[in-house]
Structure formats: C-alpha cells, structure tokens
PDB file of C-alpha atoms in Angstrom:
ATOM      1  CA  ILE M1254     -23.394  19.504 -15.722  1.00  0.00           C
ATOM      2  CA  SER M1255     -19.994  17.835 -16.119  1.00  0.00           C
ATOM      3  CA  LYS M1256     -19.173  14.509 -17.689  1.00  0.00           C
ATOM      4  CA  PRO M1257     -15.675  13.287 -16.833  1.00  0.00           C
ATOM      5  CA  PHE M1258     -14.390  10.240 -18.687  1.00  0.00           C
ATOM      6  CA  PHE M1259     -11.211   8.670 -20.035  1.00  0.00           C
ATOM      7  CA  SER M1260     -10.686   8.746 -23.801  1.00  0.00           C
ATOM      8  CA  SER M1261     -11.109   5.496 -25.730  1.00  0.00           C
ATOM      9  CA  ASP M1262      -7.343   5.153 -26.239  1.00  0.00           C
ATOM     10  CA  SER M1263      -6.705   5.298 -22.475  1.00  0.00           C
ATOM     11  CA  SER M1264      -5.753   2.288 -20.404  1.00  0.00           C
ATOM     12  CA  THR M1265      -8.735   0.559 -18.813  1.00  0.00           C
ATOM     13  CA  CYS M1266      -6.780   0.600 -15.524  1.00  0.00           C
ATOM     14  CA  PHE M1267      -8.085   4.136 -14.910  1.00  0.00           C
ATOM     15  CA  THR M1268     -11.540   5.115 -13.711  1.00  0.00           C
ATOM     16  CA  VAL M1269     -12.963   8.437 -12.580  1.00  0.00           C
ATOM     17  CA  ALA M1270     -15.754   9.244 -10.134  1.00  0.00           C
ATOM     18  CA  PRO M1271     -18.221  10.818 -10.101  1.00  0.00           C
ATOM     19  CA  ASN M1272     -18.964  10.204 -13.764  1.00  0.00           C
ATOM     20  CA  ALA M1273     -21.530  13.039 -13.962  1.00  0.00           C
ATOM     21  CA  GLY M1274     -22.666  15.960 -11.856  1.00  0.00           C
ATOM     22  CA  VAL M1275     -22.681  19.691 -11.343  1.00  0.00           C
ATOM     23  CA  LEU M1276     -19.337  21.435 -10.866  1.00  0.00           C
ATOM     24  CA  ALA M1277     -19.128  23.632  -7.789  1.00  0.00           C
ATOM     25  CA  PRO M1278     -17.761  27.129  -8.390  1.00  0.00           C
ATOM     26  CA  SER M1279     -14.001  27.448  -7.910  1.00  0.00           C
ATOM     27  CA  SER M1280     -14.652  30.175  -5.308  1.00  0.00           C
ATOM     28  CA  THR M1281     -16.225  27.490  -3.077  1.00  0.00           C
ATOM     29  CA  GLY M1282     -13.362  25.018  -3.471  1.00  0.00           C
ATOM     30  CA  GLY M1283     -14.473  23.457  -6.739  1.00  0.00           C
ATOM     31  CA  THR M1284     -15.361  19.803  -7.277  1.00  0.00           C
ATOM     32  CA  ASN M1285     -13.106  16.873  -6.439  1.00  0.00           C
ATOM     33  CA  PHE M1286     -12.749  13.990  -8.847  1.00  0.00           C
ATOM     34  CA  ILE M1287     -11.309  10.663  -7.750  1.00  0.00           C
ATOM     35  CA  VAL M1288      -9.093   8.917 -10.291  1.00  0.00           C
ATOM     36  CA  SER M1289      -8.532   5.259  -9.462  1.00  0.00           C
ATOM     37  CA  PHE M1290      -5.683   3.200 -10.853  1.00  0.00           C
ATOM     38  CA  THR M1291      -5.719  -0.604 -10.747  1.00  0.00           C
ATOM     39  CA  PRO M1292      -2.801  -2.008 -12.768  1.00  0.00           C
ATOM     40  CA  VAL M1293      -3.037  -5.562 -14.029  1.00  0.00           C
ATOM     41  CA  GLU M1294       0.687  -6.257 -14.323  1.00  0.00           C
ATOM     42  CA  TYR M1295       3.905  -4.884 -12.900  1.00  0.00           C
ATOM     43  CA  GLY M1296       6.666  -3.285 -14.914  1.00  0.00           C
ATOM     44  CA  GLN M1297       4.384  -1.463 -17.300  1.00  0.00           C
ATOM     45  CA  ARG M1298       3.583   2.247 -17.470  1.00  0.00           C
ATOM     46  CA  TYR M1299      -0.060   3.028 -18.140  1.00  0.00           C
ATOM     47  CA  ARG M1300      -1.362   6.189 -19.793  1.00  0.00           C
ATOM     48  CA  GLY M1301      -4.743   7.795 -20.019  1.00  0.00           C
ATOM     49  CA  LYS M1302      -6.395  11.015 -21.040  1.00  0.00           C
ATOM     50  CA  LEU M1303      -9.003  12.344 -18.614  1.00  0.00           C
ATOM     51  CA  ILE M1304     -11.543  14.623 -20.263  1.00  0.00           C
ATOM     52  CA  ILE M1305     -14.020  16.716 -18.307  1.00  0.00           C
ATOM     53  CA  VAL M1306     -16.742  18.214 -20.454  1.00  0.00           C
ATOM     54  CA  THR M1307     -19.288  20.852 -19.432  1.00  0.00           C
ATOM     55  CA  ASP M1308     -21.799  22.893 -21.428  1.00  0.00           C
ATOM     56  CA  ASP M1309     -19.306  25.784 -21.507  1.00  0.00           C
ATOM     57  CA  THR M1310     -15.833  24.274 -21.698  1.00  0.00           C
ATOM     58  CA  GLN M1311     -13.639  21.163 -21.726  1.00  0.00           C
ATOM     59  CA  TRP M1312     -10.534  20.249 -19.721  1.00  0.00           C
ATOM     60  CA  THR M1313      -8.067  17.528 -20.719  1.00  0.00           C
ATOM     61  CA  TYR M1314      -5.501  15.920 -18.412  1.00  0.00           C
ATOM     62  CA  ASP M1315      -2.777  13.413 -19.290  1.00  0.00           C
ATOM     63  CA  VAL M1316      -2.627  10.746 -16.589  1.00  0.00           C
ATOM     64  CA  THR M1317       0.248   8.306 -16.053  1.00  0.00           C
ATOM     65  CA  GLY M1318       0.231   5.288 -13.762  1.00  0.00           C
ATOM     66  CA  ASP M1319       3.292   3.340 -12.655  1.00  0.00           C
ATOM     67  CA  LYS M1320       3.615   0.276 -10.508  1.00  0.00           C
ATOM     68  CA  PRO M1321       3.900   0.980  -6.796  1.00  0.00           C
ATOM     69  CA  LYS M1322       7.409   1.420  -5.463  1.00  0.00           C
ATOM     70  CA  ASP M1323       8.567  -1.949  -4.169  1.00  0.00           C
ATOM     71  CA  LYS M1324      10.315  -1.969  -0.829  1.00  0.00           C
ATOM     72  CA  THR M1325      12.015  -5.141   0.249  1.00  0.00           C
ATOM     73  CA  PRO M1326      11.227  -5.610   3.920  1.00  0.00           C
ATOM     74  CA  GLN M1327      14.248  -5.475   6.187  1.00  0.00           C
ATOM     75  CA  ILE M1328      13.985  -8.419   8.562  1.00  0.00           C
ATOM     76  CA  LYS M1329      16.392  -8.969  11.416  1.00  0.00           C
ATOM     77  CA  SER M1330      16.585 -12.589  12.439  1.00  0.00           C
ATOM     78  CA  ILE M1331      17.350 -13.303  16.057  1.00  0.00           C
ATOM     79  CA  ILE M1332      18.108 -16.860  17.095  1.00  0.00           C
ATOM     80  CA  ASP M1333      18.549 -17.582  20.786  1.00  0.00           C
ATOM     81  CA  THR M1334      21.394 -20.086  21.051  1.00  0.00           C
ATOM     82  CA  ARG M1335      21.554 -20.062  24.844  1.00  0.00           C
ATOM     83  CA  SER M1336      20.791 -23.297  26.601  1.00  0.00           C
ATOM     84  CA  HIS M1337      17.755 -23.209  28.863  1.00  0.00           C
ATOM     85  CA  LEU M1338      17.896 -25.893  31.534  1.00  0.00           C
ATOM     86  CA  ASN M1339      14.988 -26.439  33.849  1.00  0.00           C
ATOM     87  CA  SER M1340      16.300 -26.906  37.395  1.00  0.00           C
ATOM     88  CA  SER M1341      12.921 -27.060  39.108  1.00  0.00           C
ATOM     89  CA  SER M1342      11.667 -30.227  40.717  1.00  0.00           C
ATOM     90  CA  PRO M1343       8.192 -31.500  39.842  1.00  0.00           C
ATOM     91  CA  GLY M1344       6.957 -30.091  43.158  1.00  0.00           C
ATOM     92  CA  GLY M1345       8.091 -26.613  42.298  1.00  0.00           C
ATOM     93  CA  GLY M1346      11.172 -26.465  44.561  1.00  0.00           C
ATOM     94  CA  SER M1347      14.770 -26.458  43.430  1.00  0.00           C
ATOM     95  CA  HIS M1348      17.110 -29.417  43.730  1.00  0.00           C
ATOM     96  CA  SER M1349      19.885 -29.433  46.289  1.00  0.00           C
ATOM     97  CA  HIS M1350      22.679 -31.925  46.178  1.00  0.00           C
ATOM     98  CA  GLN M1351      24.696 -32.850  49.220  1.00  0.00           C
ATOM     99  CA  LYS M1352      28.398 -33.122  48.559  1.00  0.00           C
ATOM    100  CA  ARG M1353      30.758 -35.253  50.540  1.00  0.00           C
ATOM    101  CA  GLY M1354      31.921 -33.460  53.594  1.00  0.00           C
ATOM    102  CA  GLY M1355      28.441 -32.298  54.561  1.00  0.00           C
ATOM    103  CA  LYS M1356      28.345 -29.081  52.510  1.00  0.00           C
ATOM    104  CA  LEU M1357      25.293 -28.253  50.441  1.00  0.00           C
ATOM    105  CA  GLY M1358      25.719 -26.850  46.980  1.00  0.00           C
TER     106      GLY M1358
END
C-alpha cells in the first residue's frame, strides 16, 4: 500500500491523486500519480516535496510550479474603408437614367 502526500512545508497549490492505493509492479508499467498545480497568484514560483511511502521503501520528489507562459494574442485588425452604395430600387431592379440625347447610361 502506498501513501503519496506533499510534505507540510510544501505549497498548498499542489495536490496528488490517488492519495492511497497499491502500487503496480514496474514490470507492468507501474502506477501513475497525478500531480495538480493550482497557483493563486502570478509571478511566484511554488515548491513542494512529494513523498510516496510504502511498507518497503520511500521515494521523495522535489516539485516546482511556475506560472503558465503568457502569450499575448496577435490580432490583425481589418477595417473596410470602401464605400458600399446600394443601387437597387425598392422593387429589386436597378436604376437607369436617361441622358439627354436619348442614350441610356
């Protein structure tokens, strides 16, 4: 039976799951542990010590958590400055204007 936990001097931003169970033999792929990190403020580095204890042995891991890498989104602004004139008549047809001299334009 294993009991993984973070030492008392570790940041409370770290948790581990499962918090108890039987370790699978390493020949079968071992047992996965999920370490979660939920920082409460940016710009700070968090540290913890993960300890996994069994009846036969103990493993200790130093864990460090940093803020996520910030990426400023690259936004391309497009403004359409072309003039859009509606040349349709209310009935759906287009307007024709007769010019002097009898020619249509």
